[in-house]
Short mmCIF file of C-alpha atoms and ligand atoms in Angstrom, two decimals:
data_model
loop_
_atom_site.label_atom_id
_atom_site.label_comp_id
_atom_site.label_asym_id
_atom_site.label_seq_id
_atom_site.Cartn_x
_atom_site.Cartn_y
_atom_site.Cartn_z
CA UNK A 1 -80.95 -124.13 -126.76
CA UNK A 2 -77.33 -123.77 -126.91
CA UNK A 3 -76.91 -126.85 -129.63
CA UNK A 4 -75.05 -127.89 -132.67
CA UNK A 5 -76.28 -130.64 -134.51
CA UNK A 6 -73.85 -131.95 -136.71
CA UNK A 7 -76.34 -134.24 -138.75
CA UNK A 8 -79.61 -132.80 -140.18
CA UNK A 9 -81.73 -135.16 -137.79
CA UNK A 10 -85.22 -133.71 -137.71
CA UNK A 11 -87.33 -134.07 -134.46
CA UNK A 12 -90.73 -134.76 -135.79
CA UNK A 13 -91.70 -137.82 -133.37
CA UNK A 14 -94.47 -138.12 -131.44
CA UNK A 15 -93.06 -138.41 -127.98
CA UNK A 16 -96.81 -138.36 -126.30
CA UNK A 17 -96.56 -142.21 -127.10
CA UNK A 18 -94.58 -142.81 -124.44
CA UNK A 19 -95.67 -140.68 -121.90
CA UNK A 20 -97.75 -143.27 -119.55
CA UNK A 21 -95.35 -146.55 -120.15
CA UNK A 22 -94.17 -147.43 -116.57
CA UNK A 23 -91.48 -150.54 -115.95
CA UNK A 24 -91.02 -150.93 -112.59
CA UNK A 25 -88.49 -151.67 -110.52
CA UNK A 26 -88.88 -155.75 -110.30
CA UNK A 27 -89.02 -155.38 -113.75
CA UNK A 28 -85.21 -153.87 -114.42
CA UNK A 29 -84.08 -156.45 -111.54
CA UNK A 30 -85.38 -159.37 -113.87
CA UNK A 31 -83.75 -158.22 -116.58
CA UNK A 32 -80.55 -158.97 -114.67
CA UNK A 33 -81.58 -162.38 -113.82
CA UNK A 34 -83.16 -163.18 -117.16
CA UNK A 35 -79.44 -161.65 -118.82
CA UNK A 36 -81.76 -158.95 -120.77
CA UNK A 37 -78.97 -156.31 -120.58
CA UNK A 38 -78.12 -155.96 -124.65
CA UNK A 39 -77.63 -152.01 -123.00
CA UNK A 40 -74.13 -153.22 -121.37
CA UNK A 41 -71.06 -151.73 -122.93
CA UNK A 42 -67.97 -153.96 -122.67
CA UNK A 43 -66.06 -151.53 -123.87
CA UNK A 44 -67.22 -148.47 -122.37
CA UNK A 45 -68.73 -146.21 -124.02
CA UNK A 46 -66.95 -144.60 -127.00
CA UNK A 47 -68.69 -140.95 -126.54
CA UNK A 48 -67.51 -140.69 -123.34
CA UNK A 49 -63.99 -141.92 -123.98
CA UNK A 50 -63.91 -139.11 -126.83
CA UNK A 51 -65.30 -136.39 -124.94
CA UNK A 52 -63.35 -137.44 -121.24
CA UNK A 53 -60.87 -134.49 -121.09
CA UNK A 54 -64.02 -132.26 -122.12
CA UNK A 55 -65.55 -133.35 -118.94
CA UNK A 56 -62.65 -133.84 -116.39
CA UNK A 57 -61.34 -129.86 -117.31
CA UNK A 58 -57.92 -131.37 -116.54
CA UNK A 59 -58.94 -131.37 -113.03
CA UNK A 60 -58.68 -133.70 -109.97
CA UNK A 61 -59.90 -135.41 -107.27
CA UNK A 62 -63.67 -134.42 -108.68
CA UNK A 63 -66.85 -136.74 -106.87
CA UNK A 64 -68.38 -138.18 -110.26
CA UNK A 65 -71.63 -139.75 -109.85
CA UNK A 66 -73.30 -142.79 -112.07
CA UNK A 67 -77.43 -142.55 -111.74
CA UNK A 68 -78.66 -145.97 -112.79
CA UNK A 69 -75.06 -147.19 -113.28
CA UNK A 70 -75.30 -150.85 -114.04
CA UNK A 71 -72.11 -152.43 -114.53
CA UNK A 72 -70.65 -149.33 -116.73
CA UNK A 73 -67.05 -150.75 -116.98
CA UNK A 74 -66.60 -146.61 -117.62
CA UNK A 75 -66.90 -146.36 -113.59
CA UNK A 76 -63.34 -147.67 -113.25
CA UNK A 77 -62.37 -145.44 -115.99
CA UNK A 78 -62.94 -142.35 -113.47
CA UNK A 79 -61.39 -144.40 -110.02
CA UNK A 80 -58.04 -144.99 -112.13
CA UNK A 81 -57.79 -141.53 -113.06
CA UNK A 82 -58.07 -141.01 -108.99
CA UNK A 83 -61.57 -139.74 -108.76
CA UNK A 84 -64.53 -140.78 -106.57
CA UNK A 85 -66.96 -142.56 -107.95
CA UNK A 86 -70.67 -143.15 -106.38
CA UNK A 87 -73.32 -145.12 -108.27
CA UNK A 88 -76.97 -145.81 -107.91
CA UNK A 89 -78.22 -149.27 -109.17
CA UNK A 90 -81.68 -151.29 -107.78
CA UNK A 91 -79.98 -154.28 -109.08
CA UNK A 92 -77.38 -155.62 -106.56
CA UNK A 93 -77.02 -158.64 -109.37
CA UNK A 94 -75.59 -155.69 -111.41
CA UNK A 95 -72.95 -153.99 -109.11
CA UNK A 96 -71.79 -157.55 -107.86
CA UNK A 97 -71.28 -158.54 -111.42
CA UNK A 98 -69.31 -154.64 -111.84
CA UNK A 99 -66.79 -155.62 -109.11
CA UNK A 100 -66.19 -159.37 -109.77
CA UNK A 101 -65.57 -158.40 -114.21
CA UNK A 102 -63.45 -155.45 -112.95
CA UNK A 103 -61.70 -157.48 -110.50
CA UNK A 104 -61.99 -155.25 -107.78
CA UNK A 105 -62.14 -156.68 -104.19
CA UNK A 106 -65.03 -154.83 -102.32
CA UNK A 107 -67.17 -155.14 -99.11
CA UNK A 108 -70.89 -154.51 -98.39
CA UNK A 109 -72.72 -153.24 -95.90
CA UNK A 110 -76.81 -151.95 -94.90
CA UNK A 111 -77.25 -148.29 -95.92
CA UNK A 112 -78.64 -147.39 -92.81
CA UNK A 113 -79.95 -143.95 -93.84
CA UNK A 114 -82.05 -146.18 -96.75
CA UNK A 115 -84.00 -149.06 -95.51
CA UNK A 116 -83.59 -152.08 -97.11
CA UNK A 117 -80.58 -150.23 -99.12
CA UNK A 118 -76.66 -151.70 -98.86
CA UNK A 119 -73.81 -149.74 -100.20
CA UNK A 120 -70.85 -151.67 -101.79
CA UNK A 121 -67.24 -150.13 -101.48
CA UNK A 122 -64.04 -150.92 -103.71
CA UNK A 123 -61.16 -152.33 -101.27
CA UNK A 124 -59.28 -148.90 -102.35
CA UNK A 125 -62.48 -146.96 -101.23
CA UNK A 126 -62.96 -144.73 -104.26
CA UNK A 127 -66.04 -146.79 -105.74
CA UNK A 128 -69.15 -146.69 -103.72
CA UNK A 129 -72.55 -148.38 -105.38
CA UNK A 130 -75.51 -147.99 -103.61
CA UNK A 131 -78.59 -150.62 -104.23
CA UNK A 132 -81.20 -148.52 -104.18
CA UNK A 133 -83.43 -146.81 -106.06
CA UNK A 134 -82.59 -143.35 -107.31
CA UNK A 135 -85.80 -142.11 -106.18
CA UNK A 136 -85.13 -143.24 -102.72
CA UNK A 137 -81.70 -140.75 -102.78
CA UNK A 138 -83.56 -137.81 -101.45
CA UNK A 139 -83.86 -139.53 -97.92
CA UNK A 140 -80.38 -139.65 -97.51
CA UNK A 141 -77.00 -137.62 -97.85
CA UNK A 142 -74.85 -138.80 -100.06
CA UNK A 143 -72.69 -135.16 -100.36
CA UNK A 144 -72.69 -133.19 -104.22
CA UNK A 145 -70.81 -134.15 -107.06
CA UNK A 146 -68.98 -132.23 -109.32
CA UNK A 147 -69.68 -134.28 -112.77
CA UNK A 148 -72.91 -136.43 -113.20
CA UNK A 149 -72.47 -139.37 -116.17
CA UNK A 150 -75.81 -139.56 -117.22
CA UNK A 151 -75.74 -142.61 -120.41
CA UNK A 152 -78.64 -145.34 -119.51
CA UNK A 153 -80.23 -143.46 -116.95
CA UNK A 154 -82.38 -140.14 -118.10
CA UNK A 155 -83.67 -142.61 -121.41
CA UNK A 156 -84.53 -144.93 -118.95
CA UNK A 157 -86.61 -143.18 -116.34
CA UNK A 158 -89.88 -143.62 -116.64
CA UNK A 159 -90.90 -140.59 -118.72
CA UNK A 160 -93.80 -139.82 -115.77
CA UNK A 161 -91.05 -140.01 -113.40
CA UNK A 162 -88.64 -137.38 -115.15
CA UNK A 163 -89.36 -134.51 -113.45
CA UNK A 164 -88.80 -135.83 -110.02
CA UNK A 165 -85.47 -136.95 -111.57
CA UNK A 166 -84.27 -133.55 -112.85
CA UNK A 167 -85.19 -132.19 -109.33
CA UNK A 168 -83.06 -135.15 -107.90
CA UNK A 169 -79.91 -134.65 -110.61
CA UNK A 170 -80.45 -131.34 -109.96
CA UNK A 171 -80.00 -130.79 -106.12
CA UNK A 172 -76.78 -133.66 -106.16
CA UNK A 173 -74.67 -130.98 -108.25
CA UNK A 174 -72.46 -128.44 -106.62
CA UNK A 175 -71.21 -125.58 -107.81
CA UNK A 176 -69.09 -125.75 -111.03
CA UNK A 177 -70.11 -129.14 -111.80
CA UNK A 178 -70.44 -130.56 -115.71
CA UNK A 179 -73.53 -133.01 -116.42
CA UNK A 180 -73.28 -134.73 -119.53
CA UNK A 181 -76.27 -136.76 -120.72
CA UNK A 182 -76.70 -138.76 -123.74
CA UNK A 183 -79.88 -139.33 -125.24
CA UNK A 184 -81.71 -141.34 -127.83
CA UNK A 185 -83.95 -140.29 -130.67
CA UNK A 186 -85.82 -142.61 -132.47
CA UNK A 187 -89.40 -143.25 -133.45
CA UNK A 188 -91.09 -144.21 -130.63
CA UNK A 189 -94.20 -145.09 -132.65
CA UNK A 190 -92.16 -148.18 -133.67
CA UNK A 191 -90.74 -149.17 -130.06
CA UNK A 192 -92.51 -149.05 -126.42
CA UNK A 193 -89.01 -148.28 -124.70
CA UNK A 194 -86.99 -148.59 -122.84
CA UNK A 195 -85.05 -146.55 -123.33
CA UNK A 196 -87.18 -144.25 -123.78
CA UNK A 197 -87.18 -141.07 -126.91
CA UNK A 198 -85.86 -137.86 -125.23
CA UNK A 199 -86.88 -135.30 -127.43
CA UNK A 200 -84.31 -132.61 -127.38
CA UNK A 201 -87.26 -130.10 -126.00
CA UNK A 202 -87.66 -132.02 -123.06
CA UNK A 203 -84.10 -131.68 -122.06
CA UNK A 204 -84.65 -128.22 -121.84
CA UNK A 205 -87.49 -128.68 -120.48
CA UNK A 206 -86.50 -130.62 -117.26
CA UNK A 207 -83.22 -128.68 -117.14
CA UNK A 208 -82.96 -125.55 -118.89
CA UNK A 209 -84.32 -123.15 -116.59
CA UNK A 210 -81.07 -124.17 -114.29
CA UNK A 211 -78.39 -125.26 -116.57
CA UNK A 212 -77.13 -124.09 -119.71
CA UNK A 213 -77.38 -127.09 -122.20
CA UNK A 214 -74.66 -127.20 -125.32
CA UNK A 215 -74.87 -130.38 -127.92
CA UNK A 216 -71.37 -131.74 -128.04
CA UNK A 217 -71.97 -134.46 -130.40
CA UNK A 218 -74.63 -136.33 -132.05
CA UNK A 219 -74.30 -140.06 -133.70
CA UNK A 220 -76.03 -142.44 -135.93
CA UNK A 221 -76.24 -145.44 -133.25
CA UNK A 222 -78.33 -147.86 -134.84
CA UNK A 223 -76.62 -151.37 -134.63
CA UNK A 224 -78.31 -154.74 -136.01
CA UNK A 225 -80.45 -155.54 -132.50
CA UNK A 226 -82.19 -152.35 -132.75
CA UNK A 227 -83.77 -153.93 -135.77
CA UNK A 228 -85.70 -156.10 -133.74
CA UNK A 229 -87.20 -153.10 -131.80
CA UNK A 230 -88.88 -152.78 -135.17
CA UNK A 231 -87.22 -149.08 -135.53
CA UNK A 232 -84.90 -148.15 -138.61
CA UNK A 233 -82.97 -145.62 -137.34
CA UNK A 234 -81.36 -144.19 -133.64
CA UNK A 235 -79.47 -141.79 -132.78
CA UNK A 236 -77.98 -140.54 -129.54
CA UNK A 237 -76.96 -137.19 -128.83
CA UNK A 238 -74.62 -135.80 -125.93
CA UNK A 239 -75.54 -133.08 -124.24
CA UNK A 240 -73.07 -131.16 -121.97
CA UNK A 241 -75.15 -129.43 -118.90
CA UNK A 242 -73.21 -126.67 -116.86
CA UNK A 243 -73.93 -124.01 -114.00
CA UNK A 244 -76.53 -121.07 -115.90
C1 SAM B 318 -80.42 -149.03 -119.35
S1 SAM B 318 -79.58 -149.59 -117.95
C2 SAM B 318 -78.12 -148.59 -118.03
C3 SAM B 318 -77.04 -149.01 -117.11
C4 SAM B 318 -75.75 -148.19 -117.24
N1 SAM B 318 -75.96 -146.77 -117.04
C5 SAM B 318 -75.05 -148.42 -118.54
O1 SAM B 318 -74.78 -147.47 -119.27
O2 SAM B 318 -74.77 -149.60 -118.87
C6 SAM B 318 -80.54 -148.90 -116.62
C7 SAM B 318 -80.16 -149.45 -115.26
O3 SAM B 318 -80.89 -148.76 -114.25
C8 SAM B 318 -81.35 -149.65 -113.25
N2 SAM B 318 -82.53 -148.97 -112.69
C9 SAM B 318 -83.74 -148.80 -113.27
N3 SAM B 318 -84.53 -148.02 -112.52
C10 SAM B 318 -83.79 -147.69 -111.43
C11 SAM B 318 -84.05 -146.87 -110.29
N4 SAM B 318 -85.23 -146.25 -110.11
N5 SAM B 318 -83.06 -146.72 -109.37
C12 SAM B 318 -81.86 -147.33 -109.52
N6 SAM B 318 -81.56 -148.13 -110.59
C13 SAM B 318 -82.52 -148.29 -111.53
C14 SAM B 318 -81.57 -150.95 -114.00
O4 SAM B 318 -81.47 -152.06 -113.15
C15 SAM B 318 -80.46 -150.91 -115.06
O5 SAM B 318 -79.31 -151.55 -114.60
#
């Protein structure tokens, strides 16, 4: 693999631990009515911010997609700088909560192509959020994208599920696109997840054969409520994925 790693982290957990644990999806919808969302980012999220121009390439009007995009307040970041941005959430308490704090207007309607599915659009029509689940995306057409934001989503999947993932990421990106993913690594012996330990193996695992995978940074991201996941240290990694 194509990667620096600024801090001497070594990979020595066991990741099997983690293999079978499934949440499904009426559990990630509770979590929104229970307010069990510590993973929500007021500020956006600082990696990103840093890395933005790395991403964009100074160029415009790109389609930037948001797999399992919450309420990232980082969606706006992308729609102010003129871009489209399309995100994928199974919680609609979530994406009404993303337009309402943002204080976007927006209007909803049944995603006919998904049953069961409704797509919300920004008044200015450059957000579109998409209650559904990812998994469901293959049914439909929702067009490529040339930059996937990938923070909450990959380390969420259930790991059984991450191959049909990849194959989903994978056939939404066009040609020239840029996929950054961050990741978490932590001792999973010590926490059931989510998110889940993505061993830096199984990124290159899932995408290597198709994308060439380059470690842009990695930081110590342990913050006082990780102590109650009973771990002592986390760190997350971003990985920048582009055309092989
Ligand atoms: C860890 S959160 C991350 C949210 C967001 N990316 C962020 O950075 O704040 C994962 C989100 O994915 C949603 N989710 C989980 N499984 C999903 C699926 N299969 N399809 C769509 N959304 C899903 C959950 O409701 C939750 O909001």
């Amino acid at each position: 693999m194509d990667a620096t790693t600024p801090l001497d982290v070594k990979e020595h957990f066991d990741a099997e631990v983690q293999k079978n644990r499934v949440l499904s999806l009426e559990e990630w919808e509770s979590k929104w009515v229970t307010r069990n969302i510590g993973f929500h980012q007021e500020q956006g999220h600082q990696l990103l911010k840093k890395h933005l121009d790395t991403f964009l390439k100074g160029q415009s009007g790109l389609r930037v997609l948001f797999p399992l995009c919450g309420k990232a307040v980082e969606m706006k970041w992308f729609a102010e700088r003129g871009h489209t941005v399309v995100g994928v959430e199974i919680s609609e308490i979530g994406i009404r909560e993303f337009f309402a704090e943002q204080n976007l207007p927006y209007t909803e309607e049944p995603f006919n192509e998904i049953p069961g599915a409704k797509v919300f659009k920004s008044s200015s029509g450059n957000i579109s959020l998409y209650c559904c689940s990812i998994f469901d995306l293959p049914r439909a057409n929702i067009g490529k994208f040339d930059r996937i934001w990938d923070r909450g989503s990959l380390v969420a999947i259930n790991p059984g599920d991450r191959e049909r993932y990849a194959d989903i990421i994978l056939s939404l990106l066009r040609k020239g696109f840029q996929y950054l993913v961050a990741i978490l690594s932590y001792d999973p012996t010590k926490h059931a997840g989510p998110p889940f330990y993505v061993p830096d193996a199984e990124l290159k695992r899932l995408f290597g054969s198709k994308c060439s995978i380059r470690c842009l940074e990695e930081v110590d991201a342990f913050e006082e409520r990780h102590k109650a996941w009973g771990i002592g240290s986390l760190f997350e990694k971003l990985y920048l994925l582009t055309e092989k």
